[in-house]
Tab-separated table of C-alpha atoms and ligand atoms in Angstrom:
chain	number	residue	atom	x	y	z
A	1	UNK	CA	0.000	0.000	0.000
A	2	UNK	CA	1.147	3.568	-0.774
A	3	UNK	CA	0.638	6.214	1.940
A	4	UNK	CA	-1.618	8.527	1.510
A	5	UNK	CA	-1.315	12.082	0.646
A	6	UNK	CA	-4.457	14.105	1.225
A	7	UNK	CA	-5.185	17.729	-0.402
A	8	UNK	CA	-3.587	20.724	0.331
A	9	UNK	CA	-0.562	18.142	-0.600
A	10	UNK	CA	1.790	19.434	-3.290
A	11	UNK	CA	2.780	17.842	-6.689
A	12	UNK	CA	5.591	18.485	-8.189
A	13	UNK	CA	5.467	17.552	-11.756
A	14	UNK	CA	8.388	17.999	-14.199
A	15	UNK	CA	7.581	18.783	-17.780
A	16	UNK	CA	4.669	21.568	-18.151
A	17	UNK	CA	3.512	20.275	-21.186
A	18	UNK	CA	-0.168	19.373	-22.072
A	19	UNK	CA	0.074	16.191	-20.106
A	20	UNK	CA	1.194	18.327	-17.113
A	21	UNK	CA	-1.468	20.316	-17.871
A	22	UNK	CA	-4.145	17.847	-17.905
A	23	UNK	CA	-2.565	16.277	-15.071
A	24	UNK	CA	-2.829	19.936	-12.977
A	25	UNK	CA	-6.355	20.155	-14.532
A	26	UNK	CA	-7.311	17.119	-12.274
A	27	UNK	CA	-5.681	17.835	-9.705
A	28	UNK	CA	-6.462	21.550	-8.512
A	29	UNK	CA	-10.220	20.598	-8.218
A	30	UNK	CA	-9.348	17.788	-5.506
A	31	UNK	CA	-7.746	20.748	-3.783
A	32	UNK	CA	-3.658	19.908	-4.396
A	33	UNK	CA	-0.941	22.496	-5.216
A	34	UNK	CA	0.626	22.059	-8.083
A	35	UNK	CA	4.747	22.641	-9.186
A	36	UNK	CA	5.913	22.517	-12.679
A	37	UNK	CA	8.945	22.552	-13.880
A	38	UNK	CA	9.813	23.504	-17.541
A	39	UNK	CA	11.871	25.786	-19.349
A	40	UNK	CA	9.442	27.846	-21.360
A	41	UNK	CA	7.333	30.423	-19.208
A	42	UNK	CA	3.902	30.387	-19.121
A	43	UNK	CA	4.306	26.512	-20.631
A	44	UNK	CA	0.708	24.801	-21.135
A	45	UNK	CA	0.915	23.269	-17.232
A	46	UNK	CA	2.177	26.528	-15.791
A	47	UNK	CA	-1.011	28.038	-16.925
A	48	UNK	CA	-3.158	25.449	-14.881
A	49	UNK	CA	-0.343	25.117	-11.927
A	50	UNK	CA	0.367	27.082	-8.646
A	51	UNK	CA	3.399	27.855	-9.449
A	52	UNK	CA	6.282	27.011	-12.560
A	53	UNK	CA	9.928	26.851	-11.483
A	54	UNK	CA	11.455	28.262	-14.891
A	55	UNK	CA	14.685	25.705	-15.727
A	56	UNK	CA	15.748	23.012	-17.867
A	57	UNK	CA	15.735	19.157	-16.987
A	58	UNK	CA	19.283	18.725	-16.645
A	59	UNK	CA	19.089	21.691	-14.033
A	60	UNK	CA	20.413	19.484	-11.031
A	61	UNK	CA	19.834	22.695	-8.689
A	62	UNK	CA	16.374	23.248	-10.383
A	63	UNK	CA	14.931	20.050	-9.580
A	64	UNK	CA	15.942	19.629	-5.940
A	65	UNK	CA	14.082	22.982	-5.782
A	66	UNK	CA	10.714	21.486	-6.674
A	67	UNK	CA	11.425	18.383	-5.087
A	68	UNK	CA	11.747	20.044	-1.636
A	69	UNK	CA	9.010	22.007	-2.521
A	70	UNK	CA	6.388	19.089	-3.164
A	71	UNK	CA	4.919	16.648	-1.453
A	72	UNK	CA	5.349	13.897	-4.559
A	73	UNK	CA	7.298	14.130	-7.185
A	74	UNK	CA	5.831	12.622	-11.210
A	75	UNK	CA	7.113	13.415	-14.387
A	76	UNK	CA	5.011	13.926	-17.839
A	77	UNK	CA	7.912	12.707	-20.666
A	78	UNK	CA	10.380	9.668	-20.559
A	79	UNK	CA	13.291	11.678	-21.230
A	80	UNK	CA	14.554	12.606	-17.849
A	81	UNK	CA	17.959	11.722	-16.601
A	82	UNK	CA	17.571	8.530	-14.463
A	83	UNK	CA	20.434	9.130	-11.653
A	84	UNK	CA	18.851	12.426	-11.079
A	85	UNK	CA	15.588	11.523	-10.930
A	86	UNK	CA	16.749	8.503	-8.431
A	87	UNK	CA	18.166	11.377	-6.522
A	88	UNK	CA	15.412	13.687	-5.956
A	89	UNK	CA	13.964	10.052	-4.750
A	90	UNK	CA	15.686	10.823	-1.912
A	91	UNK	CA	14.154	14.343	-1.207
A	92	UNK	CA	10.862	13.632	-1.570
A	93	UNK	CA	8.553	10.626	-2.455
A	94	UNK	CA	8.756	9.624	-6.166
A	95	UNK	CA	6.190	6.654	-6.101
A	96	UNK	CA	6.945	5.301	-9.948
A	97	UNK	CA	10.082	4.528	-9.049
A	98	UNK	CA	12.800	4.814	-11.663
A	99	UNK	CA	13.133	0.707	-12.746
A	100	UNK	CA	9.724	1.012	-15.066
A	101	UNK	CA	11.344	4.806	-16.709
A	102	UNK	CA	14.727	2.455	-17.084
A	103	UNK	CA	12.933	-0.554	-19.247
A	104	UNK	CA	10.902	1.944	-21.019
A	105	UNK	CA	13.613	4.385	-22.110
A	106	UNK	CA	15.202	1.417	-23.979
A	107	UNK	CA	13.370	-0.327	-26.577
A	108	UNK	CA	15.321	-3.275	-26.425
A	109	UNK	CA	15.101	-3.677	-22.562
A	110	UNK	CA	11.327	-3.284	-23.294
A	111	UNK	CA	11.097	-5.912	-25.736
A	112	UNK	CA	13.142	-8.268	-23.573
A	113	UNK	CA	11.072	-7.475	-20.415
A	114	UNK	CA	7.857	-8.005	-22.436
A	115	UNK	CA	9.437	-11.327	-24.040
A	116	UNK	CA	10.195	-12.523	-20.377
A	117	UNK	CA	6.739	-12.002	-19.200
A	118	UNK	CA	6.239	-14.310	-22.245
A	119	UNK	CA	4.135	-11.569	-23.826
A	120	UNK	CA	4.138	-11.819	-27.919
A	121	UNK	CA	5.898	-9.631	-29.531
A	122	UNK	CA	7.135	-9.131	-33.069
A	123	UNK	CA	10.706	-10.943	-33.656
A	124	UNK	CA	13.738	-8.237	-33.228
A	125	UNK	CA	17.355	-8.387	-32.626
A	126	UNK	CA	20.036	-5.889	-31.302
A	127	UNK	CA	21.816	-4.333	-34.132
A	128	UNK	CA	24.695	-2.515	-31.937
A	129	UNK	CA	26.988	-1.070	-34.906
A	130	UNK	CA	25.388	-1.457	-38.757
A	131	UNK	CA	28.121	-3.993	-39.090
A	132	UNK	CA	25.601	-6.100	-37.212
A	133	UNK	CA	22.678	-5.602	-39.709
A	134	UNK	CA	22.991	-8.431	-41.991
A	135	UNK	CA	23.203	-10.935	-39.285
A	136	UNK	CA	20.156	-9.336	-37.515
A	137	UNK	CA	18.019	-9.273	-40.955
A	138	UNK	CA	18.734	-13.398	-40.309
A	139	UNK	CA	16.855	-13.224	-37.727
A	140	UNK	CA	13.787	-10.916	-37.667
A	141	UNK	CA	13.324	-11.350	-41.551
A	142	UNK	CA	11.636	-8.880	-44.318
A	143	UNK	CA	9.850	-6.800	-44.134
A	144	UNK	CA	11.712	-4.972	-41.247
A	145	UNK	CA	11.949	-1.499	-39.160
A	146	UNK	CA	14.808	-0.406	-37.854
A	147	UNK	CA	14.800	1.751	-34.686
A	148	UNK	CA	17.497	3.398	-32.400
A	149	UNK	CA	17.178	1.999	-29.076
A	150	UNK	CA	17.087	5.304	-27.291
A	151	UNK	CA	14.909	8.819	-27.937
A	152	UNK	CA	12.749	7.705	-30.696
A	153	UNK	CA	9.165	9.976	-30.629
A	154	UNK	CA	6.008	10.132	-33.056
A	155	UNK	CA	8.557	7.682	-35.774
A	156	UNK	CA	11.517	9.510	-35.501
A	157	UNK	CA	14.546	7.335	-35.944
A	158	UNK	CA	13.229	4.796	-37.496
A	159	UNK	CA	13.981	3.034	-40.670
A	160	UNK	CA	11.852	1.097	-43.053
A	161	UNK	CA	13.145	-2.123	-44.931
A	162	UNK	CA	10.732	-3.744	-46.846
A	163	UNK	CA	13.180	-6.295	-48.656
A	164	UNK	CA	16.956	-6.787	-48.629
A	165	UNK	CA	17.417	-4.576	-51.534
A	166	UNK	CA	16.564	-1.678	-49.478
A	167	UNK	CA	18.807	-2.874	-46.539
A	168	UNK	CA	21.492	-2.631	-49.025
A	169	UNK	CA	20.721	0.528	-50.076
A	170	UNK	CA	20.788	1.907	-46.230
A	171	UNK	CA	24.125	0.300	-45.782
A	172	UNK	CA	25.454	1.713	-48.794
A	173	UNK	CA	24.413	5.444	-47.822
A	174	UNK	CA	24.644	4.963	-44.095
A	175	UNK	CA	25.599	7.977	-41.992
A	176	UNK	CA	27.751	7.221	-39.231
A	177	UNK	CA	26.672	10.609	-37.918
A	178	UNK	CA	23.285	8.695	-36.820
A	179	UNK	CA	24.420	7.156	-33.068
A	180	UNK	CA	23.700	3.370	-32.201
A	181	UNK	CA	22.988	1.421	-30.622
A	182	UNK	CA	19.624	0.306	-32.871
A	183	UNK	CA	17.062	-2.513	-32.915
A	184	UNK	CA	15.517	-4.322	-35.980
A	185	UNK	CA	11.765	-5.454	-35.500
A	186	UNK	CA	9.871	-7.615	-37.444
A	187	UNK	CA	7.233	-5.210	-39.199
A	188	UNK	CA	3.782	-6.476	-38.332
A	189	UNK	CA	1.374	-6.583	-41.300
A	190	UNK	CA	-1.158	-5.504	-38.637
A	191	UNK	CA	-4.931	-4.535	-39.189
A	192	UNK	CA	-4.802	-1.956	-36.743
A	193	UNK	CA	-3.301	-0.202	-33.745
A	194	UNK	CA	-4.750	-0.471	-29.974
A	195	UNK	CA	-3.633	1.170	-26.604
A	196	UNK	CA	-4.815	0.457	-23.330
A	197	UNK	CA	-4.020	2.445	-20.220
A	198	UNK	CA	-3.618	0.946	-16.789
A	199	UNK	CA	-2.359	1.699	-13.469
A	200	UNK	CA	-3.149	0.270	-9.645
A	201	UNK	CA	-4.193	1.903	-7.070
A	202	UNK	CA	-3.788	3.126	-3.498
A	203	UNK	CA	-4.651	-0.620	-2.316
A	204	UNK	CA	-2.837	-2.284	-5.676
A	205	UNK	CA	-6.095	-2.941	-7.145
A	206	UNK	CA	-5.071	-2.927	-11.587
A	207	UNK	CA	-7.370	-0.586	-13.193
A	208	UNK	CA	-7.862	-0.004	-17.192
A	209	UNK	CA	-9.269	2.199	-19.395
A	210	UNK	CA	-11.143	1.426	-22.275
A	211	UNK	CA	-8.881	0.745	-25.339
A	212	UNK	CA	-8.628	2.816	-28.268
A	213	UNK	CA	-8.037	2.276	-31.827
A	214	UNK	CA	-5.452	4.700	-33.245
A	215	UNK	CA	-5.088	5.777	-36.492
A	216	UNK	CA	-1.848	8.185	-37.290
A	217	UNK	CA	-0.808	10.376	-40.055
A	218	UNK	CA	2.606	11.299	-41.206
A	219	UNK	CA	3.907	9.290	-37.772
A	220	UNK	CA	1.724	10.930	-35.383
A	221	UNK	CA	-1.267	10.039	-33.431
A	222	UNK	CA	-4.776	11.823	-35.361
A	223	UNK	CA	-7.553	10.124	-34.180
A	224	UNK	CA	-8.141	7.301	-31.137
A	225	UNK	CA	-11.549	5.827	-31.279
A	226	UNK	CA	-13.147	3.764	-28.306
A	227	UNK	CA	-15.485	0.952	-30.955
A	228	UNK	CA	-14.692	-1.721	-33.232
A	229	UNK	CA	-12.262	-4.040	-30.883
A	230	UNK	CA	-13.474	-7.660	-31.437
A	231	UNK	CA	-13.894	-9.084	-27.509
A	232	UNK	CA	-11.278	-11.928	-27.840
A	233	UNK	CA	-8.876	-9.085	-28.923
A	234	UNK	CA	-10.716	-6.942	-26.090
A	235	UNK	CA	-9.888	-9.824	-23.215
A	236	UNK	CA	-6.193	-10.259	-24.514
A	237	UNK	CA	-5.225	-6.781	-24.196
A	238	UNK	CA	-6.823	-6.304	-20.717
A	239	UNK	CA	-4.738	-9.446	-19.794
A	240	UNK	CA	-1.568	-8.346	-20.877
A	241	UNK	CA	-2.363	-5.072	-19.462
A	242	UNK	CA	-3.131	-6.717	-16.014
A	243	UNK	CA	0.499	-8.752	-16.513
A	244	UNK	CA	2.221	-6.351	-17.179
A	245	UNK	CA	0.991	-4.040	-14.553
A	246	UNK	CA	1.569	-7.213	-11.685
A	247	UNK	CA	5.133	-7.433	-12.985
A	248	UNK	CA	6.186	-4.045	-12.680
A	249	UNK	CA	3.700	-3.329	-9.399
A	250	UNK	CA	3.032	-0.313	-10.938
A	251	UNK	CA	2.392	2.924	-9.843
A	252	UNK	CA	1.054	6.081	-11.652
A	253	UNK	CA	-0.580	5.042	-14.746
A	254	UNK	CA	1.349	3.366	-17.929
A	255	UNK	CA	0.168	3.432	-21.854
A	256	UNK	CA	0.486	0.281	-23.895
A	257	UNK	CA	0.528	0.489	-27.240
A	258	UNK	CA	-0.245	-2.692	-29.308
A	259	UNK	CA	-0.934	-4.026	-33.130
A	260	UNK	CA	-3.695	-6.590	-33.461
A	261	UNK	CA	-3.835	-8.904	-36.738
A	262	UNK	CA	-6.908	-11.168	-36.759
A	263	UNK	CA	-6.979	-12.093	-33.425
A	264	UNK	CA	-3.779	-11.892	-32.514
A	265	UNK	CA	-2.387	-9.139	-30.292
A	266	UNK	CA	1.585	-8.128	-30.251
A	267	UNK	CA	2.516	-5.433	-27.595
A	268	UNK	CA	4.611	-2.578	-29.346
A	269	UNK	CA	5.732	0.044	-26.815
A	270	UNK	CA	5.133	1.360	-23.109
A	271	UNK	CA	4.580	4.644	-22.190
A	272	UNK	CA	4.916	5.466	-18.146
A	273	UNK	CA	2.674	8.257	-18.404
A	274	UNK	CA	-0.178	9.611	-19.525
A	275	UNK	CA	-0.895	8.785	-23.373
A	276	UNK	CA	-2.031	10.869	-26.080
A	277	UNK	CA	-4.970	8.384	-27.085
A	278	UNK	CA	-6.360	8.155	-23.326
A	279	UNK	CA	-7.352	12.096	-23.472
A	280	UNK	CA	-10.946	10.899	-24.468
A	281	UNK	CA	-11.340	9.507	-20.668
A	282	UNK	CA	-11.599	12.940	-19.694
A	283	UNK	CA	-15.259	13.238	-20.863
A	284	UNK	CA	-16.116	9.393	-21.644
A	285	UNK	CA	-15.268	8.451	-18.379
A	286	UNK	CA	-16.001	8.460	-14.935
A	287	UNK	CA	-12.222	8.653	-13.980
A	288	UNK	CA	-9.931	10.068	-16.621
A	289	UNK	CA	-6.460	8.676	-17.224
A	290	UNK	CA	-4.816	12.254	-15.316
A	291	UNK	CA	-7.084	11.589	-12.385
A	292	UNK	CA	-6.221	7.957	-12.469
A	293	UNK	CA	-2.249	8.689	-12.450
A	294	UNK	CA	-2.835	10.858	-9.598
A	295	UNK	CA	-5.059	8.898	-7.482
A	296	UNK	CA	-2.109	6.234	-8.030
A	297	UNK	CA	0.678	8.117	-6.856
A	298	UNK	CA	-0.996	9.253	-4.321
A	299	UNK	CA	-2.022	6.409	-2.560
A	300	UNK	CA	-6.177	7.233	-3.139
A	301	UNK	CA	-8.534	4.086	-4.276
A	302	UNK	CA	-9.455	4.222	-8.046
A	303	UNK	CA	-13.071	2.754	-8.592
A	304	UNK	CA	-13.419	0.433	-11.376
A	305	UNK	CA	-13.331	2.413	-14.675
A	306	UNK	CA	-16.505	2.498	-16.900
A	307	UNK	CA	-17.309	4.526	-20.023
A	308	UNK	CA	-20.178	6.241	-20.367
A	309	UNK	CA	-20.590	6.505	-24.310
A	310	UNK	CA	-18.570	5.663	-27.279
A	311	UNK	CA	-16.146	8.497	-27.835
A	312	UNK	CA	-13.586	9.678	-30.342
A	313	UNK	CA	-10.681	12.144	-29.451
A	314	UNK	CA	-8.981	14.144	-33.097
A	315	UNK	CA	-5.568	15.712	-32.533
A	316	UNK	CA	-5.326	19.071	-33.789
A	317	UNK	CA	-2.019	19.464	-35.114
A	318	UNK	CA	-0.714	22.976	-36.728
A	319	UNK	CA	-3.096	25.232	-37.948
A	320	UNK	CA	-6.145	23.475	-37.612
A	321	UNK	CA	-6.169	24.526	-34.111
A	322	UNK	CA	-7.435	28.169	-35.871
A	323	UNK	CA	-10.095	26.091	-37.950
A	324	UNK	CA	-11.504	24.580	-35.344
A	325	UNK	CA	-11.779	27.718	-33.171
A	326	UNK	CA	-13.701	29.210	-35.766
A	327	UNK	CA	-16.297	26.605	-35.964
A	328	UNK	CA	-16.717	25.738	-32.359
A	329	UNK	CA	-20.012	28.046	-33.038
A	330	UNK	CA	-21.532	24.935	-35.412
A	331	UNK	CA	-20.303	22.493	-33.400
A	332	UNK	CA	-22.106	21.709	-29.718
A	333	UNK	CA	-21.448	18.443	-29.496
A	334	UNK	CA	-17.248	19.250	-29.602
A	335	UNK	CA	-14.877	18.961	-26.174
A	336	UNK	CA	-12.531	20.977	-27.245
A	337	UNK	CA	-9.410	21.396	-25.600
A	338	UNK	CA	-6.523	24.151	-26.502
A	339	UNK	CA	-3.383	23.704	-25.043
A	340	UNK	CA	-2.593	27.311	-24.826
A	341	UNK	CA	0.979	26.976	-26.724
A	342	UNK	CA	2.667	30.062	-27.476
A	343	UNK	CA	3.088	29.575	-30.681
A	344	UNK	CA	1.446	27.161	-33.979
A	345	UNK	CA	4.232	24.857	-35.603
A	346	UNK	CA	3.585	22.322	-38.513
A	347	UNK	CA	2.351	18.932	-37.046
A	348	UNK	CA	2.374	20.407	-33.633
A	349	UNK	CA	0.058	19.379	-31.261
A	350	UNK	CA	-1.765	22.144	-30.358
A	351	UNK	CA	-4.780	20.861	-28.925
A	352	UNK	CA	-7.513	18.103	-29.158
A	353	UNK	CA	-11.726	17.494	-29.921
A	354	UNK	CA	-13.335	14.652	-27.981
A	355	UNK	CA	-16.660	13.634	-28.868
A	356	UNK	CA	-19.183	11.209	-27.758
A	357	UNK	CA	-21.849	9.133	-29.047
A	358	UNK	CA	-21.896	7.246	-32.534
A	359	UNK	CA	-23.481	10.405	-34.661
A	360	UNK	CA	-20.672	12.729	-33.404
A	361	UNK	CA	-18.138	10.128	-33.884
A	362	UNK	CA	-19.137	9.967	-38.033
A	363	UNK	CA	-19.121	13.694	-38.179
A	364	UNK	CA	-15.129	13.913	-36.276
A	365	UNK	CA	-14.072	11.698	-38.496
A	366	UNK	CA	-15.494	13.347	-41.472
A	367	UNK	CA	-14.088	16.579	-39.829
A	368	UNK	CA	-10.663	15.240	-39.313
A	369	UNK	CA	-10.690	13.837	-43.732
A	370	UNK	CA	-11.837	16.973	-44.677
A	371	UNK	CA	-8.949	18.681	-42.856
A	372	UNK	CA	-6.125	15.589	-42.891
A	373	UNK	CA	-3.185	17.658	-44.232
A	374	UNK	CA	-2.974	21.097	-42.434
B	401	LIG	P1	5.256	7.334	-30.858
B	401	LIG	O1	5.984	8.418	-30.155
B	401	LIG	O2	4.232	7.831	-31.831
B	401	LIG	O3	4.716	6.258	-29.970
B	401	LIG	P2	7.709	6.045	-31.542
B	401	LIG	O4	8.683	6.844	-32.279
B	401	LIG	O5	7.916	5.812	-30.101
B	401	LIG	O6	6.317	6.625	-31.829
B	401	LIG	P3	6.801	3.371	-32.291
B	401	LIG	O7	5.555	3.478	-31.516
B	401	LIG	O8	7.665	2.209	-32.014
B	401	LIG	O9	7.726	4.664	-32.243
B	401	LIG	O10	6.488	3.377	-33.856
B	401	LIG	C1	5.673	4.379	-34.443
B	401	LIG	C2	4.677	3.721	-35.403
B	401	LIG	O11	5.378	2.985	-36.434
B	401	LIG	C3	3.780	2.690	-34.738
B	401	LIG	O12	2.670	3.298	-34.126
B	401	LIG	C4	3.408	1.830	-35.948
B	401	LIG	O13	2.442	2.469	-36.750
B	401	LIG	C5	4.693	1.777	-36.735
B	401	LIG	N1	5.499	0.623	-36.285
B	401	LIG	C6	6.505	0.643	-35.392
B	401	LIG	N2	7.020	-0.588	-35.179
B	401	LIG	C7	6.317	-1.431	-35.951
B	401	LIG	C8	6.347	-2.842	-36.207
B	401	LIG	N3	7.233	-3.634	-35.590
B	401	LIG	N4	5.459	-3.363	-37.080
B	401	LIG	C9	4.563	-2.568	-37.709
B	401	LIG	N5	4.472	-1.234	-37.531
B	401	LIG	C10	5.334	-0.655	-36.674
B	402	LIG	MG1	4.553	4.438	-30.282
């Protein structure tokens, strides 16, 4: 059992992001204080938060300042330092632990955790120098992806290699620039993409979410859509989720991204955090995921999770944060969320639309063709 920390308690979250800001939107109603840390002022969190300390994640100094500041300590990205974080485990509680951010940060310690569990995933070998390629292409076969182990986002560093032509052609061009150590996966001919979110609570009880389907575009997540998983598929996700969950006894609430062929299920990658396809269970249900993460790290129960209508959530990347905005006046049945970013980039995510119910699920997704490439 975690101890409990009741409200006026203070959370110290690092990253001010819109996940820190969701995460602060859940938690100032309960009555916390909320710390963020992140190097842009005014970032999406510090909007929502008591207070922002203004520094960068690799400020040492920085971070023991919110750490003695807060009550409990969570983070809203992957990529912080481990040793440091371990050390501001000292200062003040950090209930997630480091070992889950350690497996996570590494696909290849995530694939051989998940293999250990005797979870499926797709074939893959370690490919530490390009040397190692050919021999590795033995293994996991064609067609192929090939990944760097560490600080891959939204398909970054990643290769494709349909056929051994093309692996010859990457060798050939290489650029030794681009730092190992990598991983080649099997590519899964998949039918479509799931996630499931999950986390225990204050008494260890596993909770999930409802899964999502996921479509992307260019790399990046554009729609996640609660209907259409077959229940066989349904069961094995929640199972792996509940495995998975045991085996780490997890705290604070973990995204697991799969690919299901027929009715097979393959787990592709973890997220410790909250996920960009569980912002729907802010509106769909009656504990969203940022509520759920909290309630975990903070030692409070988590009632069983139940959704109270179908529900679709549509990123909106670049501009057509503006669009919408204009037409929120035609549109009733739209959540919509702005992140309050300073400033619109290209396939930026800006903000999000959640809808519910079947008819406003057909009109989001018509919305989100009509608008696909802005
Ligand atoms: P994100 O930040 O969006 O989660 P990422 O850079 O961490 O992306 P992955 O999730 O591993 O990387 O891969 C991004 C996408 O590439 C997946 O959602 C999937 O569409 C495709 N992909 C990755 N690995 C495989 C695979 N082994 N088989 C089939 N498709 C894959
Ligand atoms: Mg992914």
């Amino acid at each position: 059992m975690t101890k409990t920390l009741t409200p006026p308690a203070t959370i110290g979250i690092i990253g001010g992001g819109q996940l820190g800001q969701m995460m602060a939107l859940a938690a100032k109603p309960m009555g916390y204080h909320v710390i963020v840390l992140d190097p842009t002022p005014n970032a999406p969190a510090a909007q929502i938060a008591d207070k922002q300390i203004i520094a960068t994640y690799d400020d040492v100094a920085a971070l023991q300042h919110l750490a003695e500041q807060s009550d409990v300590l969570t983070y809203e990205f992957e990529n912080v330092d481990l040793k440091t974080l371990e050390s501001l485990g000292d200062i003040t509680p950090l209930p997630q632990g480091t070992h889950l951010l350690e497996i996570t940060k590494n696909r290849l310690a995530e694939k051989n955790f998940l293999k250990r569990l005797g979870l499926p995933v797709a074939r893959f070998s370690e490919v530490r120098q390009m040397a190692d390629l050919d021999q590795a292409s033995r293994v996991v076969g064609f067609p192929a992806i090939l990944k760097t182990v560490e600080g891959g986002y939204d398909g970054h560093g990643q290769w494709d290699l349909p056929d051994a032509e093309t692996l010859a052609e990457l060798l050939a061009h290489w650029d030794n620039r681009v730092a190992g150590p990598f991983i080649l996966e099997q590519r899964i001919e998949f039918d479509y993409e799931l996630s499931i979110m999950v986390t225990r609570d204050g008494q260890n009880q596993v909770r999930t979410w409802p899964m999502t389907i996921n479509q992307h575009q260019n790399h990046i997540l554009h729609t996640s859509t609660t209907t259409g998983v077959k229940p066989i598929v349904a069961e094995k996700a929640i199972q792996i989720a509940n495995n998975i969950a045991q085996a780490f006894k997890l705290k604070g609430i973990l995204g697991i991204e799969m690919f299901v062929r027929g009715d097979s299920v393959y787990v592709n990658e973890l997220a410790p955090r909250p996920h960009n396809s569980g912002h729907l269970t802010i509106e769909a249900t009656n504990i969203s995921q940022f509520e759920g993460h909290l309630r975990s790290i903070l030692g409070l129960p988590i009632p069983e999770i139940t959704l109270h209508e179908p529900a679709m959530m549509l990123n909106l990347l670049g501009d057509n944060l503006t669009i919408a905005q204009q037409e929120l006046n035609k549109h009733p049945e739209w959540h919509f969320h702005d992140y309050g970013k300073a400033q619109i980039k290209p396939n930026r995510k800006m903000g999000h639309i959640t809808v519910l119910g079947h008819p406003a699920i057909a009109q989001l997704t018509d919305w989100g063709q009509k608008h696909a490439d802005n």
